[in-house]
Amino acid sequence: MERRLFVLQRLSAMLLALLVFIHLGLILFAVRDGLSAAEILGRTQGNILWATFYGLFVLLVAIHAPIGVRKVLQEWTGLPASTINSVCWGFALLLLVLGFRAVAAVV
Amino acid sequence: MNSKQLSVRIWRGKDNGGLETYQVPARENQTVLDVITEVQRLHAPDLAYRFACRVGVCGSCAMTVNGKPRWTCRTHVKKVADEGVLTVEPLRNLPRIKDLVCDLAPFIDTWQKAGAPFSGNQTRQQPPATVDPNSKARLTADAALQCINCAVCYSGCDVVNWNRDYLGPAALNRAWTLVNDERHGQRQQTFDQAFADGGCGNCHSHGNCTRLCPIELSPSQSIAGLKRLALTGLDKRY
Ligand code: SF4
Ligand code: SF4
Ligand code: FES
């Protein structure tokens, strides 16, 4: 279990590092002549590629962050393991819902 | 007689004991263990402390000296005394028994929990295994092998300090040597145990263990090796 979480967290970090660079590159590219909602939506709406890209982004974040938060809670609070696990599952779901909502809103 | 004196503050009693100060002559060459022995012989015959070999082999003389865990038999007073004052306390992270003596049982337990006992994979009827001394696995194991179980690293590890379920540097370092030992019949089990709850996933890699180890081993590197294996899997070739 611990090992699986460790591996999941490292692998998601590796992929996230790549996606973050693409994301940053996109930002630089997107603001080259001003930034408007219409322009963003024009690029993202109906575009399955960006939907997949940011969908994957959300998924990886929802895997990566709660595993780290779990360790922090284990070390800093004396909470029982089951409580910490539930909190982290909740956090993962929250990230998924908020993230996919945002992705759905622009495609 | 040399008039220069050394002030030695020594922890007396158990948890709610306190520091008591003794004066011993400062000598050109003396180790912290020499000083403790001198105090016990001349001033405090009931002072409890541990040692055996006095030459850095047995690992039984570790204490906290001026705030840092050290092997006292090979720590020269000149190197650590702070303006003629030496403060000697029991090791951190272990239950105290009396004066400078700690109960090492929790430390030894971590070795068992980390899957540290060697278990051969051959019978006595088979010829001894031929191990290539220059193979990568053997060199890796050798680099981590000379541990004297002194518990200096365990005492210096902050993660052990806040989480007593953490196996700590020495036990995980031992697990790493076994995982790289082709003669060990339970490499997978040892690896699983080293990575279970309380295992190497808890290490913050801040390297106190490596900085303090008197044998200059690098438990933090061994732990990093175990973590790397989690991504690549055990080498199944042997
Ligand atoms: S590197 Fe790991 S084992 Fe070593 S002192 Fe730091 S937390 Fe402890
Ligand atoms: S790894 Fe070094 S400091 Fe830790 S118990 Fe072994 S010899 Fe002592
Ligand atoms: S007395 Fe044996 S290592 Fe110090």
Tab-separated table of C-alpha atoms and ligand atoms in Angstrom:
chain	number	residue	atom	x	y	z
A	1	MET	CA	0.000	0.000	0.000
A	2	GLU	CA	2.619	2.548	1.105
A	3	ARG	CA	4.813	1.541	-1.794
A	4	ARG	CA	1.987	1.814	-4.295
A	5	LEU	CA	1.136	5.306	-3.075
A	6	PHE	CA	4.812	6.272	-3.206
A	7	VAL	CA	5.107	5.072	-6.798
A	8	LEU	CA	1.841	6.747	-7.820
A	9	GLN	CA	3.013	10.010	-6.344
A	10	ARG	CA	6.406	9.932	-8.060
A	11	LEU	CA	5.007	8.910	-11.448
A	12	SER	CA	2.285	11.541	-11.304
A	13	ALA	CA	4.955	14.106	-10.394
A	14	MET	CA	7.019	13.166	-13.444
A	15	LEU	CA	4.056	13.550	-15.777
A	16	LEU	CA	2.863	16.713	-14.062
A	17	ALA	CA	6.279	18.323	-14.521
A	18	LEU	CA	5.924	17.788	-18.251
A	19	LEU	CA	2.330	19.016	-18.380
A	20	VAL	CA	3.158	22.107	-16.318
A	21	PHE	CA	5.811	23.104	-18.874
A	22	ILE	CA	3.355	22.707	-21.736
A	23	HIS	CA	0.793	24.666	-19.725
A	24	LEU	CA	3.281	27.501	-19.069
A	25	GLY	CA	4.301	27.523	-22.713
A	26	LEU	CA	0.672	27.771	-23.684
A	27	ILE	CA	0.160	30.743	-21.365
A	28	LEU	CA	3.096	32.590	-22.913
A	29	PHE	CA	1.744	31.818	-26.347
A	30	ALA	CA	-1.851	32.690	-25.493
A	31	VAL	CA	-1.159	36.175	-24.109
A	32	ARG	CA	1.073	37.242	-26.997
A	33	ASP	CA	-1.513	39.769	-28.172
A	34	GLY	CA	-3.751	40.410	-25.191
A	35	LEU	CA	-5.970	38.018	-23.347
A	36	SER	CA	-9.720	37.767	-23.770
A	37	ALA	CA	-12.313	35.231	-22.721
A	38	ALA	CA	-13.461	34.914	-26.313
A	39	GLU	CA	-9.994	34.061	-27.478
A	40	ILE	CA	-9.550	31.378	-24.827
A	41	LEU	CA	-12.921	29.818	-25.477
A	42	GLY	CA	-12.251	29.997	-29.193
A	43	ARG	CA	-9.246	27.833	-28.676
A	44	THR	CA	-10.668	25.395	-26.155
A	45	GLN	CA	-14.312	24.980	-27.112
A	46	GLY	CA	-14.936	21.754	-28.916
A	47	ASN	CA	-11.248	20.976	-28.901
A	48	ILE	CA	-10.888	17.395	-27.756
A	49	LEU	CA	-7.096	17.693	-27.508
A	50	TRP	CA	-7.138	20.460	-24.880
A	51	ALA	CA	-9.999	18.750	-23.076
A	52	THR	CA	-7.905	15.585	-22.800
A	53	PHE	CA	-4.809	17.538	-21.845
A	54	TYR	CA	-6.462	19.390	-18.976
A	55	GLY	CA	-8.553	16.373	-18.004
A	56	LEU	CA	-5.330	14.430	-17.539
A	57	PHE	CA	-3.875	17.364	-15.649
A	58	VAL	CA	-6.779	17.320	-13.193
A	59	LEU	CA	-6.549	13.583	-12.748
A	60	LEU	CA	-2.834	13.692	-11.986
A	61	VAL	CA	-3.269	16.536	-9.513
A	62	ALA	CA	-6.034	14.612	-7.778
A	63	ILE	CA	-3.646	11.665	-7.412
A	64	HIS	CA	-0.525	13.607	-6.515
A	65	ALA	CA	-1.690	16.187	-3.999
A	66	PRO	CA	-3.744	14.039	-1.580
A	67	ILE	CA	-0.895	11.521	-1.191
A	68	GLY	CA	1.404	14.329	-0.091
A	69	VAL	CA	-1.226	15.845	2.181
A	70	ARG	CA	-1.715	12.413	3.731
A	71	LYS	CA	1.957	12.245	4.734
A	72	VAL	CA	1.861	15.778	6.113
A	73	LEU	CA	-1.226	14.988	8.184
A	74	GLN	CA	0.386	11.766	9.428
A	75	GLU	CA	3.446	13.638	10.569
A	76	TRP	CA	1.854	16.777	11.960
A	77	THR	CA	-1.387	15.612	13.491
A	78	GLY	CA	-1.961	12.679	15.759
A	79	LEU	CA	-5.151	11.788	13.904
A	80	PRO	CA	-5.980	8.104	13.449
A	81	ALA	CA	-4.985	6.609	10.096
A	82	SER	CA	-8.596	5.997	9.024
A	83	THR	CA	-9.545	9.647	9.596
A	84	ILE	CA	-6.555	10.856	7.620
A	85	ASN	CA	-7.345	8.478	4.765
A	86	SER	CA	-10.957	9.664	4.625
A	87	VAL	CA	-9.912	13.314	4.633
A	88	CYS	CA	-7.537	12.634	1.766
A	89	TRP	CA	-10.110	10.721	-0.253
A	90	GLY	CA	-12.422	13.705	0.271
A	91	PHE	CA	-9.689	16.074	-0.859
A	92	ALA	CA	-9.040	13.954	-3.966
A	93	LEU	CA	-12.739	13.969	-4.859
A	94	LEU	CA	-12.943	17.718	-4.313
A	95	LEU	CA	-9.996	18.280	-6.664
A	96	LEU	CA	-11.575	15.991	-9.254
A	97	VAL	CA	-14.972	17.684	-9.102
A	98	LEU	CA	-13.623	21.238	-9.144
A	99	GLY	CA	-11.071	20.388	-11.823
A	100	PHE	CA	-13.431	18.608	-14.178
A	101	ARG	CA	-16.024	21.329	-13.666
A	102	ALA	CA	-13.483	23.879	-14.820
A	103	VAL	CA	-12.469	21.761	-17.800
A	104	ALA	CA	-16.103	21.136	-18.736
A	105	ALA	CA	-16.815	24.862	-18.557
A	106	VAL	CA	-14.342	25.732	-21.298
A	107	VAL	CA	-14.838	22.923	-23.765
B	1	MET	CA	50.292	18.296	37.883
B	2	ASN	CA	48.588	20.023	35.024
B	3	SER	CA	46.322	22.613	36.579
B	4	LYS	CA	44.013	22.877	33.596
B	5	GLN	CA	40.636	21.408	34.406
B	6	LEU	CA	37.771	20.183	32.318
B	7	SER	CA	34.205	20.761	33.474
B	8	VAL	CA	32.156	17.701	32.697
B	9	ARG	CA	28.403	17.993	33.003
B	10	ILE	CA	26.888	14.520	33.109
B	11	TRP	CA	23.250	13.513	33.080
B	12	ARG	CA	22.405	11.708	36.314
B	13	GLY	CA	19.207	9.803	36.979
B	14	LYS	CA	16.437	8.860	34.581
B	15	ASP	CA	13.909	11.096	32.800
B	16	ASN	CA	13.602	13.665	35.540
B	17	GLY	CA	17.225	13.624	36.544
B	18	GLY	CA	19.569	16.504	35.894
B	19	LEU	CA	23.095	17.512	34.921
B	20	GLU	CA	25.818	17.285	37.523
B	21	THR	CA	29.191	18.883	37.078
B	22	TYR	CA	32.502	17.162	37.784
B	23	GLN	CA	36.036	18.433	37.382
B	24	VAL	CA	38.696	16.265	35.794
B	25	PRO	CA	42.186	17.235	34.656
B	26	ALA	CA	42.392	18.284	31.017
B	27	ARG	CA	44.975	16.126	29.285
B	28	GLU	CA	46.739	16.394	25.990
B	29	ASN	CA	45.076	13.261	24.699
B	30	GLN	CA	41.787	12.050	26.082
B	31	THR	CA	38.579	10.728	24.631
B	32	VAL	CA	35.126	11.475	25.973
B	33	LEU	CA	34.942	7.874	27.202
B	34	ASP	CA	38.240	8.336	29.075
B	35	VAL	CA	36.736	11.340	30.828
B	36	ILE	CA	33.540	9.502	31.776
B	37	THR	CA	35.617	6.623	33.120
B	38	GLU	CA	37.765	9.019	35.121
B	39	VAL	CA	34.653	10.607	36.630
B	40	GLN	CA	33.288	7.200	37.540
B	41	ARG	CA	36.559	6.001	39.102
B	42	LEU	CA	37.284	9.151	41.076
B	43	HIS	CA	34.013	10.950	41.745
B	44	ALA	CA	30.887	8.957	41.052
B	45	PRO	CA	31.273	5.188	41.445
B	46	ASP	CA	27.540	4.729	40.881
B	47	LEU	CA	27.618	6.407	37.452
B	48	ALA	CA	26.078	4.083	34.845
B	49	TYR	CA	27.426	4.075	31.296
B	50	ARG	CA	28.169	1.518	28.603
B	51	PHE	CA	31.257	0.590	26.677
B	52	ALA	CA	33.100	-2.545	25.670
B	53	CYS	CA	35.827	-2.416	23.042
B	54	ARG	CA	37.068	1.183	23.457
B	55	VAL	CA	38.345	1.124	19.876
B	56	GLY	CA	35.285	1.844	17.761
B	57	VAL	CA	34.220	-1.694	16.986
B	58	CYS	CA	31.406	-2.729	19.286
B	59	GLY	CA	29.112	0.299	19.007
B	60	SER	CA	28.066	0.319	22.654
B	61	CYS	CA	29.485	3.647	23.845
B	62	ALA	CA	27.288	6.139	22.005
B	63	MET	CA	26.068	9.150	23.989
B	64	THR	CA	24.984	12.679	23.314
B	65	VAL	CA	28.069	14.882	23.591
B	66	ASN	CA	27.557	18.636	23.551
B	67	GLY	CA	24.258	18.128	21.797
B	68	LYS	CA	25.320	15.593	19.165
B	69	PRO	CA	25.219	11.793	19.263
B	70	ARG	CA	28.745	10.400	19.044
B	71	TRP	CA	30.780	7.267	19.672
B	72	THR	CA	32.524	8.416	22.823
B	73	CYS	CA	35.497	6.038	22.690
B	74	ARG	CA	36.744	7.635	19.505
B	75	THR	CA	35.694	11.203	20.095
B	76	HIS	CA	38.566	13.364	21.263
B	77	VAL	CA	37.686	15.883	23.922
B	78	LYS	CA	39.731	18.558	22.160
B	79	LYS	CA	37.514	18.262	19.123
B	80	VAL	CA	34.208	18.689	20.923
B	81	ALA	CA	34.732	20.520	24.226
B	82	ASP	CA	33.216	23.974	24.230
B	83	GLU	CA	35.587	26.288	26.148
B	84	GLY	CA	36.573	23.572	28.537
B	85	VAL	CA	33.042	22.311	29.075
B	86	LEU	CA	31.785	18.890	28.077
B	87	THR	CA	28.114	18.006	28.406
B	88	VAL	CA	27.320	14.311	28.185
B	89	GLU	CA	23.762	12.993	28.067
B	90	PRO	CA	22.143	9.708	27.061
B	91	LEU	CA	21.160	9.150	23.422
B	92	ARG	CA	18.012	10.807	22.154
B	93	ASN	CA	15.008	8.803	20.839
B	94	LEU	CA	15.504	5.865	23.225
B	95	PRO	CA	14.027	5.155	26.667
B	96	ARG	CA	16.426	6.038	29.447
B	97	ILE	CA	17.425	3.502	32.080
B	98	LYS	CA	19.910	5.312	34.313
B	99	ASP	CA	22.436	8.100	33.830
B	100	LEU	CA	24.007	7.577	30.390
B	101	VAL	CA	22.466	4.180	29.701
B	102	CYS	CA	19.513	3.789	27.333
B	103	ASP	CA	17.336	0.819	26.568
B	104	LEU	CA	18.312	-0.227	23.039
B	105	ALA	CA	15.457	-2.702	22.618
B	106	PRO	CA	13.298	-0.380	20.456
B	107	PHE	CA	16.300	0.200	18.180
B	108	ILE	CA	16.994	-3.534	17.839
B	109	ASP	CA	13.288	-4.125	17.184
B	110	THR	CA	13.426	-1.847	14.153
B	111	TRP	CA	15.993	-4.183	12.589
B	112	GLN	CA	13.632	-7.124	12.930
B	113	LYS	CA	10.749	-5.103	11.544
B	114	ALA	CA	12.805	-3.991	8.560
B	115	GLY	CA	13.376	-7.618	7.570
B	116	ALA	CA	17.013	-7.521	8.659
B	117	PRO	CA	17.713	-11.162	9.583
B	118	PHE	CA	19.675	-12.922	6.880
B	119	SER	CA	18.062	-16.013	5.491
B	120	GLY	CA	20.127	-18.211	3.223
B	121	ASN	CA	18.674	-19.594	0.019
B	122	GLN	CA	20.803	-22.734	-0.084
B	123	THR	CA	21.241	-25.818	2.051
B	124	ARG	CA	24.429	-26.923	3.735
B	125	GLN	CA	24.776	-29.684	1.131
B	126	GLN	CA	25.193	-27.155	-1.655
B	127	PRO	CA	28.562	-25.538	-2.354
B	128	PRO	CA	28.981	-21.965	-1.062
B	129	ALA	CA	27.630	-19.316	-3.407
B	130	THR	CA	30.165	-17.746	-5.751
B	131	VAL	CA	29.758	-14.011	-5.385
B	132	ASP	CA	31.500	-11.746	-7.837
B	133	PRO	CA	33.105	-9.137	-5.572
B	134	ASN	CA	32.990	-6.597	-8.390
B	135	SER	CA	29.349	-7.013	-9.331
B	136	LYS	CA	27.290	-3.850	-8.963
B	137	ALA	CA	25.003	-5.398	-6.354
B	138	ARG	CA	27.915	-6.612	-4.253
B	139	LEU	CA	29.698	-3.255	-4.374
B	140	THR	CA	26.451	-1.537	-3.402
B	141	ALA	CA	25.932	-3.862	-0.441
B	142	ASP	CA	29.572	-3.582	0.631
B	143	ALA	CA	29.365	0.197	0.777
B	144	ALA	CA	26.656	-0.029	3.435
B	145	LEU	CA	27.947	-3.021	5.318
B	146	GLN	CA	30.191	-1.985	8.187
B	147	CYS	CA	27.488	-0.755	10.565
B	148	ILE	CA	28.381	-1.267	14.243
B	149	ASN	CA	24.792	-0.812	15.538
B	150	CYS	CA	25.781	2.195	17.597
B	151	ALA	CA	22.365	3.906	17.192
B	152	VAL	CA	24.033	7.278	16.613
B	153	CYS	CA	22.072	7.769	13.402
B	154	TYR	CA	18.826	6.616	15.028
B	155	SER	CA	19.364	9.110	17.800
B	156	GLY	CA	20.117	11.904	15.332
B	157	CYS	CA	17.124	11.298	13.064
B	158	ASP	CA	14.385	13.897	13.463
B	159	VAL	CA	11.780	11.698	11.816
B	160	VAL	CA	12.383	9.014	14.459
B	161	ASN	CA	12.035	11.774	17.024
B	162	TRP	CA	8.501	12.631	15.997
B	163	ASN	CA	7.408	9.212	14.781
B	164	ARG	CA	8.544	6.239	16.842
B	165	ASP	CA	7.002	3.891	14.291
B	166	TYR	CA	9.607	4.945	11.755
B	167	LEU	CA	12.194	2.202	11.299
B	168	GLY	CA	15.025	4.686	11.088
B	169	PRO	CA	18.294	4.881	9.174
B	170	ALA	CA	20.266	1.921	10.560
B	171	ALA	CA	17.585	-0.736	10.059
B	172	LEU	CA	16.762	0.493	6.560
B	173	ASN	CA	20.447	0.632	5.706
B	174	ARG	CA	20.673	-3.010	6.752
B	175	ALA	CA	17.620	-3.892	4.655
B	176	TRP	CA	19.349	-2.266	1.681
B	177	THR	CA	22.417	-4.503	2.089
B	178	LEU	CA	20.178	-7.595	2.150
B	179	VAL	CA	18.145	-6.525	-0.848
B	180	ASN	CA	21.445	-6.355	-2.739
B	181	ASP	CA	22.711	-9.681	-1.421
B	182	GLU	CA	22.180	-12.482	-3.898
B	183	ARG	CA	22.583	-15.075	-1.122
B	184	HIS	CA	19.631	-13.681	0.829
B	185	GLY	CA	16.634	-15.913	0.262
B	186	GLN	CA	14.007	-13.324	1.211
B	187	ARG	CA	14.968	-10.273	-0.766
B	188	GLN	CA	11.390	-9.525	-1.756
B	189	GLN	CA	10.108	-9.873	1.837
B	190	THR	CA	12.869	-7.649	3.177
B	191	PHE	CA	12.067	-5.066	0.531
B	192	ASP	CA	8.345	-5.254	1.314
B	193	GLN	CA	9.007	-4.794	5.023
B	194	ALA	CA	11.380	-1.890	4.430
B	195	PHE	CA	8.629	-0.172	2.467
B	196	ALA	CA	5.664	-0.971	4.701
B	197	ASP	CA	4.068	1.483	7.147
B	198	GLY	CA	6.857	3.218	9.034
B	199	GLY	CA	9.338	2.263	6.326
B	200	CYS	CA	11.544	4.243	3.985
B	201	GLY	CA	8.658	6.287	2.562
B	202	ASN	CA	8.907	8.357	5.761
B	203	CYS	CA	12.514	9.461	5.287
B	204	HIS	CA	12.925	13.172	4.574
B	205	SER	CA	16.370	12.628	3.021
B	206	HIS	CA	17.849	15.418	5.135
B	207	GLY	CA	20.947	13.335	5.755
B	208	ASN	CA	21.554	13.821	9.489
B	209	CYS	CA	22.212	10.082	9.722
B	210	THR	CA	24.909	10.250	7.091
B	211	ARG	CA	26.524	13.324	8.633
B	212	LEU	CA	26.671	11.694	12.071
B	213	CYS	CA	27.550	8.066	11.296
B	214	PRO	CA	30.985	7.471	12.830
B	215	ILE	CA	31.786	4.768	10.262
B	216	GLU	CA	30.939	7.220	7.478
B	217	LEU	CA	28.238	5.030	6.047
B	218	SER	CA	25.417	6.718	4.196
B	219	PRO	CA	22.062	5.402	5.409
B	220	SER	CA	20.296	8.211	3.555
B	221	GLN	CA	21.772	6.963	0.300
B	222	SER	CA	20.702	3.407	1.109
B	223	ILE	CA	17.171	4.650	1.754
B	224	ALA	CA	17.227	6.566	-1.517
B	225	GLY	CA	18.253	3.288	-3.154
B	226	LEU	CA	15.259	1.495	-1.663
B	227	LYS	CA	12.978	4.267	-2.904
B	228	ARG	CA	14.445	4.007	-6.373
B	229	LEU	CA	13.742	0.269	-6.327
B	230	ALA	CA	10.083	1.031	-5.704
B	231	LEU	CA	10.000	2.529	-9.187
B	232	THR	CA	12.140	-0.011	-10.992
B	233	GLY	CA	11.327	-3.190	-9.041
B	234	LEU	CA	13.799	-5.706	-7.664
B	235	ASP	CA	16.425	-7.045	-10.002
B	236	LYS	CA	15.107	-10.568	-10.555
B	237	ARG	CA	18.226	-11.835	-12.260
B	238	TYR	CA	19.610	-13.231	-9.061
C	1	SF4	S1	17.960	11.101	5.900
C	1	SF4	FE1	16.151	9.936	6.559
C	1	SF4	S2	16.907	8.392	7.964
C	1	SF4	FE2	18.561	9.912	7.712
C	1	SF4	S3	18.281	11.319	9.432
C	1	SF4	FE3	17.121	12.148	7.702
C	1	SF4	S4	15.024	11.334	7.878
C	1	SF4	FE4	16.383	10.133	9.244
C	2	SF4	S1	24.632	3.327	10.319
C	2	SF4	FE1	26.398	4.300	11.296
C	2	SF4	S2	25.490	5.587	12.897
C	2	SF4	FE2	23.913	4.147	12.267
C	2	SF4	S3	24.055	2.445	13.713
C	2	SF4	FE3	25.313	1.915	11.919
C	2	SF4	S4	27.374	2.631	12.421
C	2	SF4	FE4	25.985	3.610	13.856
C	3	FES	S1	33.387	1.180	23.200
C	3	FES	FE1	33.131	-0.054	21.442
C	3	FES	S2	32.656	1.401	19.903
C	3	FES	FE2	33.080	2.648	21.617
